[in-house]
Amino acid sequence: MRRPILAANWKMHKTTGEAEAFVAAFLPRVKDAAADVVIAPPFTALERTGRALAGSDVALAAQNVHAEEKGAFTGEVAPGMLVDLGCRFAIVGHSERRTLFGESDAVVAAKAAALFAAGITPIVCVGESLEEREAGRTPEVVGAQLDGSLAKVPRERAAEVVVAYEPIWAIGTGRTATPEMAQEVHAFARGRLRERFGAAADAIRIQYGGSVKPDNAGELMAQPDIDGALVGGASLDPEAFSRIVNFESVHAGKR
Ligand code: 13P
C-alpha cells in the first residue's frame, strides 16, 4: 500500500514572516493526516519554516538543489546545506527548472543521485508540453524523462523515490488533466518504472500536479495510480491546502 504524499510547492512566493503565518494557520487544520504532508518554501524561508514545523508531522522540502557537495558555484545550494536545515525532501526537474533554466535529464539525474547520497528523498518531476500532447507524444516524452532523470537512482533505493507527473499545460492554467487523462499517464509511468526497477515500482509514489484545487483533488486522488499531489497556487493558502490534504486523508483511510 502506498502512503499518499501531498506537497506544497510555493515556488517564488512568501517571505519568512508569510511562511510562519501559513504554518500557524495550517498545522491546526491537518492533525492526524493519513498522508505524508510536505512543504517546499523558497530557500530563504526554509529555516524559519522548518522551525515553525518542528514537532509536527509535516516535512520540509527544498524546491531545487545543486548536485555538487561544495565548491565555486555562485548562487547554488548543496544537498548537505539542505540536510543542515532539516529538509527531508527536495523537488528536482520541475518543468520551470527544465524550461526556464535549461535543466536536462542528465542534470536532474545528478541532482537526484546527490540527494539520495545526502539522505534526502528526491521528488522527480516529469511532464509533457501541450504541443507534445497534441502530437500524441506524451508517452514518448514522459518515458524518456523518467529513464533519463532516474538513471542514477540506486536500484535498492528505488521504492523511496517520489515521481511527480505534471503536464506543463496544466500548471498554473486552471486547466487540470481529467482524472482519466492523468490516470492513463500515471499507469504508463508505473509500467515504465517497473521495466527499470521491477516490483519496487509498485511502492513508488507518483504524484499528480497541475492546477490541483480543493474541488478537484478528491476525484484525482481516487485514481488507482495517483498517490498524491504536488500543488502550486492552491498551496499558498492554508485553508485550500489543508482541504486538499484532508481529501487525501479521507481517501487514504479507505484504501
Ligand atoms: P499549480 O498548482 O499552480 O498549477 O502548480 C503546479 C506545480 O507546478 C506544482 O509544482
CSV table of C-alpha atoms and ligand atoms in Angstrom, one decimal:
chain,number,residue,atom,x,y,z
A,1,MET,CA,0.0,0.0,0.0
A,2,ARG,CA,1.3,3.4,-0.9
A,3,ARG,CA,1.0,6.1,1.6
A,4,PRO,CA,-0.2,9.2,-0.2
A,5,ILE,CA,2.1,12.3,-0.3
A,6,LEU,CA,0.8,15.8,-0.6
A,7,ALA,CA,3.4,18.5,-1.3
A,8,ALA,CA,3.1,22.3,-1.4
A,9,ASN,CA,5.4,23.9,-3.9
A,10,TRP,CA,5.4,27.6,-3.0
A,11,LYS,CA,7.7,28.4,-6.0
A,12,MET,CA,8.9,32.1,-5.6
A,13,HIS,CA,6.3,33.1,-3.1
A,14,LYS,CA,6.4,34.0,0.6
A,15,THR,CA,8.7,35.9,2.9
A,16,THR,CA,9.8,34.3,6.2
A,17,GLY,CA,7.0,36.1,8.0
A,18,GLU,CA,4.4,34.9,5.5
A,19,ALA,CA,5.7,31.4,5.7
A,20,GLU,CA,5.4,31.4,9.5
A,21,ALA,CA,1.9,32.8,9.3
A,22,PHE,CA,1.0,30.0,6.9
A,23,VAL,CA,2.3,27.3,9.2
A,24,ALA,CA,0.5,28.7,12.2
A,25,ALA,CA,-2.8,28.6,10.3
A,26,PHE,CA,-2.1,25.3,8.5
A,27,LEU,CA,-1.0,22.9,11.3
A,28,PRO,CA,-4.2,23.0,13.4
A,29,ARG,CA,-6.2,22.1,10.2
A,30,VAL,CA,-4.2,18.9,9.4
A,31,LYS,CA,-4.0,17.0,12.6
A,32,ASP,CA,-3.6,13.2,12.1
A,33,ALA,CA,-3.4,13.4,8.3
A,34,ALA,CA,-3.3,9.9,6.8
A,35,ALA,CA,-0.8,11.1,4.3
A,36,ASP,CA,2.7,12.4,4.2
A,37,VAL,CA,2.5,16.2,4.0
A,38,VAL,CA,5.4,18.3,2.7
A,39,ILE,CA,6.0,22.0,2.3
A,40,ALA,CA,8.6,23.4,-0.1
A,41,PRO,CA,9.2,27.0,0.6
A,42,PRO,CA,11.8,29.1,-1.2
A,43,PHE,CA,15.4,28.7,0.1
A,44,THR,CA,15.2,31.9,2.1
A,45,ALA,CA,12.3,30.7,4.1
A,46,LEU,CA,13.5,27.1,4.7
A,47,GLU,CA,15.0,27.7,8.1
A,48,ARG,CA,12.1,29.7,9.6
A,49,THR,CA,9.5,27.3,8.1
A,50,GLY,CA,11.4,24.3,9.5
A,51,ARG,CA,11.4,25.9,12.9
A,52,ALA,CA,7.7,26.5,12.7
A,53,LEU,CA,7.1,22.9,11.6
A,54,ALA,CA,9.2,21.4,14.4
A,55,GLY,CA,7.3,18.8,16.4
A,56,SER,CA,4.7,18.4,13.7
A,57,ASP,CA,4.4,15.6,11.1
A,58,VAL,CA,4.7,18.0,8.2
A,59,ALA,CA,8.1,17.6,6.4
A,60,LEU,CA,10.3,20.3,5.0
A,61,ALA,CA,11.4,20.2,1.3
A,62,ALA,CA,13.6,22.3,-1.0
A,63,GLN,CA,12.5,23.3,-4.5
A,64,ASN,CA,15.9,22.6,-6.0
A,65,VAL,CA,19.4,21.7,-5.2
A,66,HIS,CA,22.9,21.6,-6.8
A,67,ALA,CA,24.5,18.2,-7.4
A,68,GLU,CA,27.9,19.0,-6.0
A,69,GLU,CA,28.8,18.8,-2.3
A,70,LYS,CA,30.5,22.2,-2.3
A,71,GLY,CA,32.6,24.5,-4.5
A,72,ALA,CA,32.7,27.5,-6.7
A,73,PHE,CA,29.0,27.5,-7.7
A,74,THR,CA,27.8,31.0,-7.1
A,75,GLY,CA,24.2,31.2,-6.1
A,76,GLU,CA,23.8,27.4,-5.7
A,77,VAL,CA,22.8,25.4,-2.6
A,78,ALA,CA,24.3,22.0,-1.8
A,79,PRO,CA,22.5,18.9,-0.5
A,80,GLY,CA,24.3,19.0,2.8
A,81,MET,CA,23.1,22.5,3.4
A,82,LEU,CA,19.5,21.3,3.0
A,83,VAL,CA,20.2,18.4,5.4
A,84,ASP,CA,21.5,21.1,7.8
A,85,LEU,CA,18.1,22.8,7.7
A,86,GLY,CA,16.1,19.6,8.2
A,87,CYS,CA,14.9,19.1,4.7
A,88,ARG,CA,13.6,15.5,4.1
A,89,PHE,CA,12.6,16.0,0.5
A,90,ALA,CA,13.7,18.1,-2.4
A,91,ILE,CA,12.0,18.7,-5.8
A,92,VAL,CA,14.1,18.2,-8.8
A,93,GLY,CA,13.4,18.6,-12.5
A,94,HIS,CA,10.4,20.8,-12.1
A,95,SER,CA,9.2,21.9,-15.6
A,96,GLU,CA,10.0,25.5,-14.7
A,97,ARG,CA,13.6,24.5,-14.0
A,98,ARG,CA,13.7,22.5,-17.2
A,99,THR,CA,12.2,25.1,-19.5
A,100,LEU,CA,13.3,28.4,-17.9
A,101,PHE,CA,16.7,27.3,-16.6
A,102,GLY,CA,17.7,24.7,-19.1
A,103,GLU,CA,17.9,21.7,-16.9
A,104,SER,CA,18.4,18.4,-18.8
A,105,ASP,CA,17.5,14.9,-17.7
A,106,ALA,CA,21.2,14.4,-17.0
A,107,VAL,CA,21.3,17.3,-14.7
A,108,VAL,CA,18.2,16.1,-12.9
A,109,ALA,CA,19.6,12.6,-12.6
A,110,ALA,CA,22.8,14.0,-11.0
A,111,LYS,CA,20.7,16.1,-8.5
A,112,ALA,CA,18.5,13.1,-7.6
A,113,ALA,CA,21.6,10.9,-7.0
A,114,ALA,CA,23.2,13.7,-4.9
A,115,LEU,CA,20.1,13.9,-2.8
A,116,PHE,CA,20.0,10.1,-2.2
A,117,ALA,CA,23.6,10.2,-1.2
A,118,ALA,CA,22.8,13.0,1.4
A,119,GLY,CA,19.8,11.2,2.8
A,120,ILE,CA,17.1,13.4,1.2
A,121,THR,CA,14.3,12.0,-0.8
A,122,PRO,CA,14.0,13.4,-4.3
A,123,ILE,CA,10.6,14.4,-5.8
A,124,VAL,CA,11.4,14.0,-9.5
A,125,CYS,CA,9.1,15.9,-11.9
A,126,VAL,CA,8.2,14.9,-15.4
A,127,GLY,CA,5.5,16.1,-17.8
A,128,GLU,CA,4.8,17.0,-21.4
A,129,SER,CA,4.0,20.3,-23.1
A,130,LEU,CA,0.7,21.0,-24.9
A,131,GLU,CA,2.4,20.7,-28.2
A,132,GLU,CA,3.8,17.3,-27.3
A,133,ARG,CA,0.5,16.1,-26.0
A,134,GLU,CA,-1.4,17.2,-29.2
A,135,ALA,CA,1.2,15.5,-31.3
A,136,GLY,CA,0.5,12.2,-29.4
A,137,ARG,CA,4.0,12.2,-27.9
A,138,THR,CA,3.1,12.1,-24.2
A,139,PRO,CA,4.3,8.5,-23.6
A,140,GLU,CA,7.5,9.1,-25.5
A,141,VAL,CA,8.3,12.3,-23.7
A,142,VAL,CA,7.4,11.2,-20.2
A,143,GLY,CA,9.1,7.8,-20.8
A,144,ALA,CA,12.3,9.5,-21.8
A,145,GLN,CA,12.2,11.9,-18.9
A,146,LEU,CA,11.7,9.0,-16.5
A,147,ASP,CA,14.5,7.0,-18.0
A,148,GLY,CA,16.9,9.9,-18.0
A,149,SER,CA,16.0,11.6,-14.7
A,150,LEU,CA,16.0,8.3,-12.7
A,151,ALA,CA,19.1,6.9,-14.4
A,152,LYS,CA,21.2,7.2,-11.3
A,153,VAL,CA,18.7,6.1,-8.7
A,154,PRO,CA,20.2,3.1,-6.9
A,155,ARG,CA,18.0,0.1,-7.6
A,156,GLU,CA,17.8,-0.9,-4.0
A,157,ARG,CA,16.5,2.5,-3.0
A,158,ALA,CA,14.1,2.9,-5.9
A,159,ALA,CA,11.0,2.4,-3.7
A,160,GLU,CA,11.8,5.6,-1.9
A,161,VAL,CA,11.8,8.0,-4.8
A,162,VAL,CA,8.8,10.1,-5.4
A,163,VAL,CA,7.7,10.9,-9.0
A,164,ALA,CA,5.5,13.9,-9.9
A,165,TYR,CA,3.7,13.9,-13.2
A,166,GLU,CA,2.9,17.5,-14.0
A,167,PRO,CA,1.6,18.1,-17.6
A,168,ILE,CA,3.1,21.6,-18.4
A,169,TRP,CA,-0.2,22.7,-20.0
A,170,ALA,CA,-2.0,22.2,-16.6
A,171,ILE,CA,0.5,24.2,-14.5
A,172,GLY,CA,-0.9,27.5,-13.3
A,173,THR,CA,-3.5,27.5,-16.1
A,174,GLY,CA,-6.6,26.3,-14.2
A,175,ARG,CA,-6.7,23.6,-16.9
A,176,THR,CA,-6.4,20.3,-15.0
A,177,ALA,CA,-6.0,17.0,-16.7
A,178,THR,CA,-9.2,15.0,-16.2
A,179,PRO,CA,-8.8,12.1,-13.7
A,180,GLU,CA,-8.9,9.7,-16.6
A,181,MET,CA,-6.2,11.5,-18.6
A,182,ALA,CA,-3.9,11.7,-15.5
A,183,GLN,CA,-4.5,8.1,-14.6
A,184,GLU,CA,-3.6,7.0,-18.1
A,185,VAL,CA,-0.2,8.7,-17.8
A,186,HIS,CA,0.3,7.5,-14.2
A,187,ALA,CA,-0.3,3.9,-15.3
A,188,PHE,CA,2.1,4.3,-18.2
A,189,ALA,CA,4.7,5.8,-15.9
A,190,ARG,CA,4.3,3.0,-13.4
A,191,GLY,CA,4.8,0.5,-16.2
A,192,ARG,CA,8.0,2.3,-17.2
A,193,LEU,CA,9.2,2.3,-13.6
A,194,ARG,CA,8.5,-1.5,-13.5
A,195,GLU,CA,10.7,-2.1,-16.5
A,196,ARG,CA,13.5,-0.2,-14.8
A,197,PHE,CA,13.1,-1.2,-11.1
A,198,GLY,CA,10.9,-4.3,-11.1
A,199,ALA,CA,8.5,-4.8,-8.3
A,200,ALA,CA,9.7,-1.7,-6.5
A,201,ALA,CA,7.6,0.3,-9.0
A,202,ASP,CA,4.5,-0.8,-7.0
A,203,ALA,CA,5.9,1.1,-4.0
A,204,ILE,CA,6.9,4.3,-5.8
A,205,ARG,CA,4.6,7.1,-5.2
A,206,ILE,CA,3.5,9.1,-8.2
A,207,GLN,CA,2.0,12.5,-7.5
A,208,TYR,CA,-0.1,14.5,-9.9
A,209,GLY,CA,0.5,18.2,-10.3
A,210,GLY,CA,-1.2,20.9,-12.4
A,211,SER,CA,-4.0,23.1,-11.1
A,212,VAL,CA,-4.9,20.8,-8.2
A,213,LYS,CA,-7.5,22.6,-6.1
A,214,PRO,CA,-9.8,21.5,-3.2
A,215,ASP,CA,-12.7,20.9,-5.6
A,216,ASN,CA,-10.8,18.6,-8.0
A,217,ALA,CA,-8.4,16.9,-5.6
A,218,GLY,CA,-10.8,14.1,-4.4
A,219,GLU,CA,-11.5,12.7,-7.9
A,220,LEU,CA,-7.9,12.9,-8.9
A,221,MET,CA,-6.7,11.1,-5.8
A,222,ALA,CA,-9.4,8.4,-6.3
A,223,GLN,CA,-7.5,7.1,-9.3
A,224,PRO,CA,-5.6,3.9,-8.7
A,225,ASP,CA,-2.1,5.1,-9.7
A,226,ILE,CA,-2.4,8.7,-8.4
A,227,ASP,CA,-0.7,8.7,-5.0
A,228,GLY,CA,-0.9,12.3,-4.0
A,229,ALA,CA,-0.4,15.8,-5.4
A,230,LEU,CA,2.2,18.4,-6.0
A,231,VAL,CA,0.3,21.7,-5.5
A,232,GLY,CA,1.4,25.2,-6.6
A,233,GLY,CA,-1.1,28.0,-6.4
A,234,ALA,CA,-3.6,26.4,-4.1
A,235,SER,CA,-0.8,25.5,-1.6
A,236,LEU,CA,-0.2,29.2,-0.8
A,237,ASP,CA,-3.5,29.3,1.1
A,238,PRO,CA,-3.6,27.3,4.4
A,239,GLU,CA,-7.3,26.7,4.1
A,240,ALA,CA,-7.1,25.5,0.5
A,241,PHE,CA,-4.1,23.3,1.0
A,242,SER,CA,-5.5,21.8,4.2
A,243,ARG,CA,-8.7,20.9,2.3
A,244,ILE,CA,-6.6,19.1,-0.3
A,245,VAL,CA,-4.6,17.3,2.4
A,246,ASN,CA,-7.8,16.3,4.2
A,247,PHE,CA,-9.4,15.0,1.0
A,248,GLU,CA,-6.5,12.7,0.6
A,249,SER,CA,-6.6,11.6,4.2
A,250,VAL,CA,-10.3,10.6,3.8
A,251,HIS,CA,-9.4,8.7,0.7
A,252,ALA,CA,-6.3,7.1,2.2
A,253,GLY,CA,-8.4,5.8,5.1
A,254,LYS,CA,-10.5,3.8,2.6
A,255,ARG,CA,-7.6,2.1,0.8
B,1,13P,P1,-0.3,24.9,-9.9
B,1,13P,O1,-0.9,24.0,-8.8
B,1,13P,O2,-0.2,26.3,-9.6
B,1,13P,O3,-0.9,24.6,-11.3
B,1,13P,O4,1.3,24.4,-10.0
B,1,13P,C1,1.6,23.1,-10.1
B,1,13P,C2,3.0,22.9,-9.9
B,1,13P,O5,3.8,23.3,-10.8
B,1,13P,C3,3.5,22.3,-8.7
B,1,13P,O6,4.8,22.0,-8.7
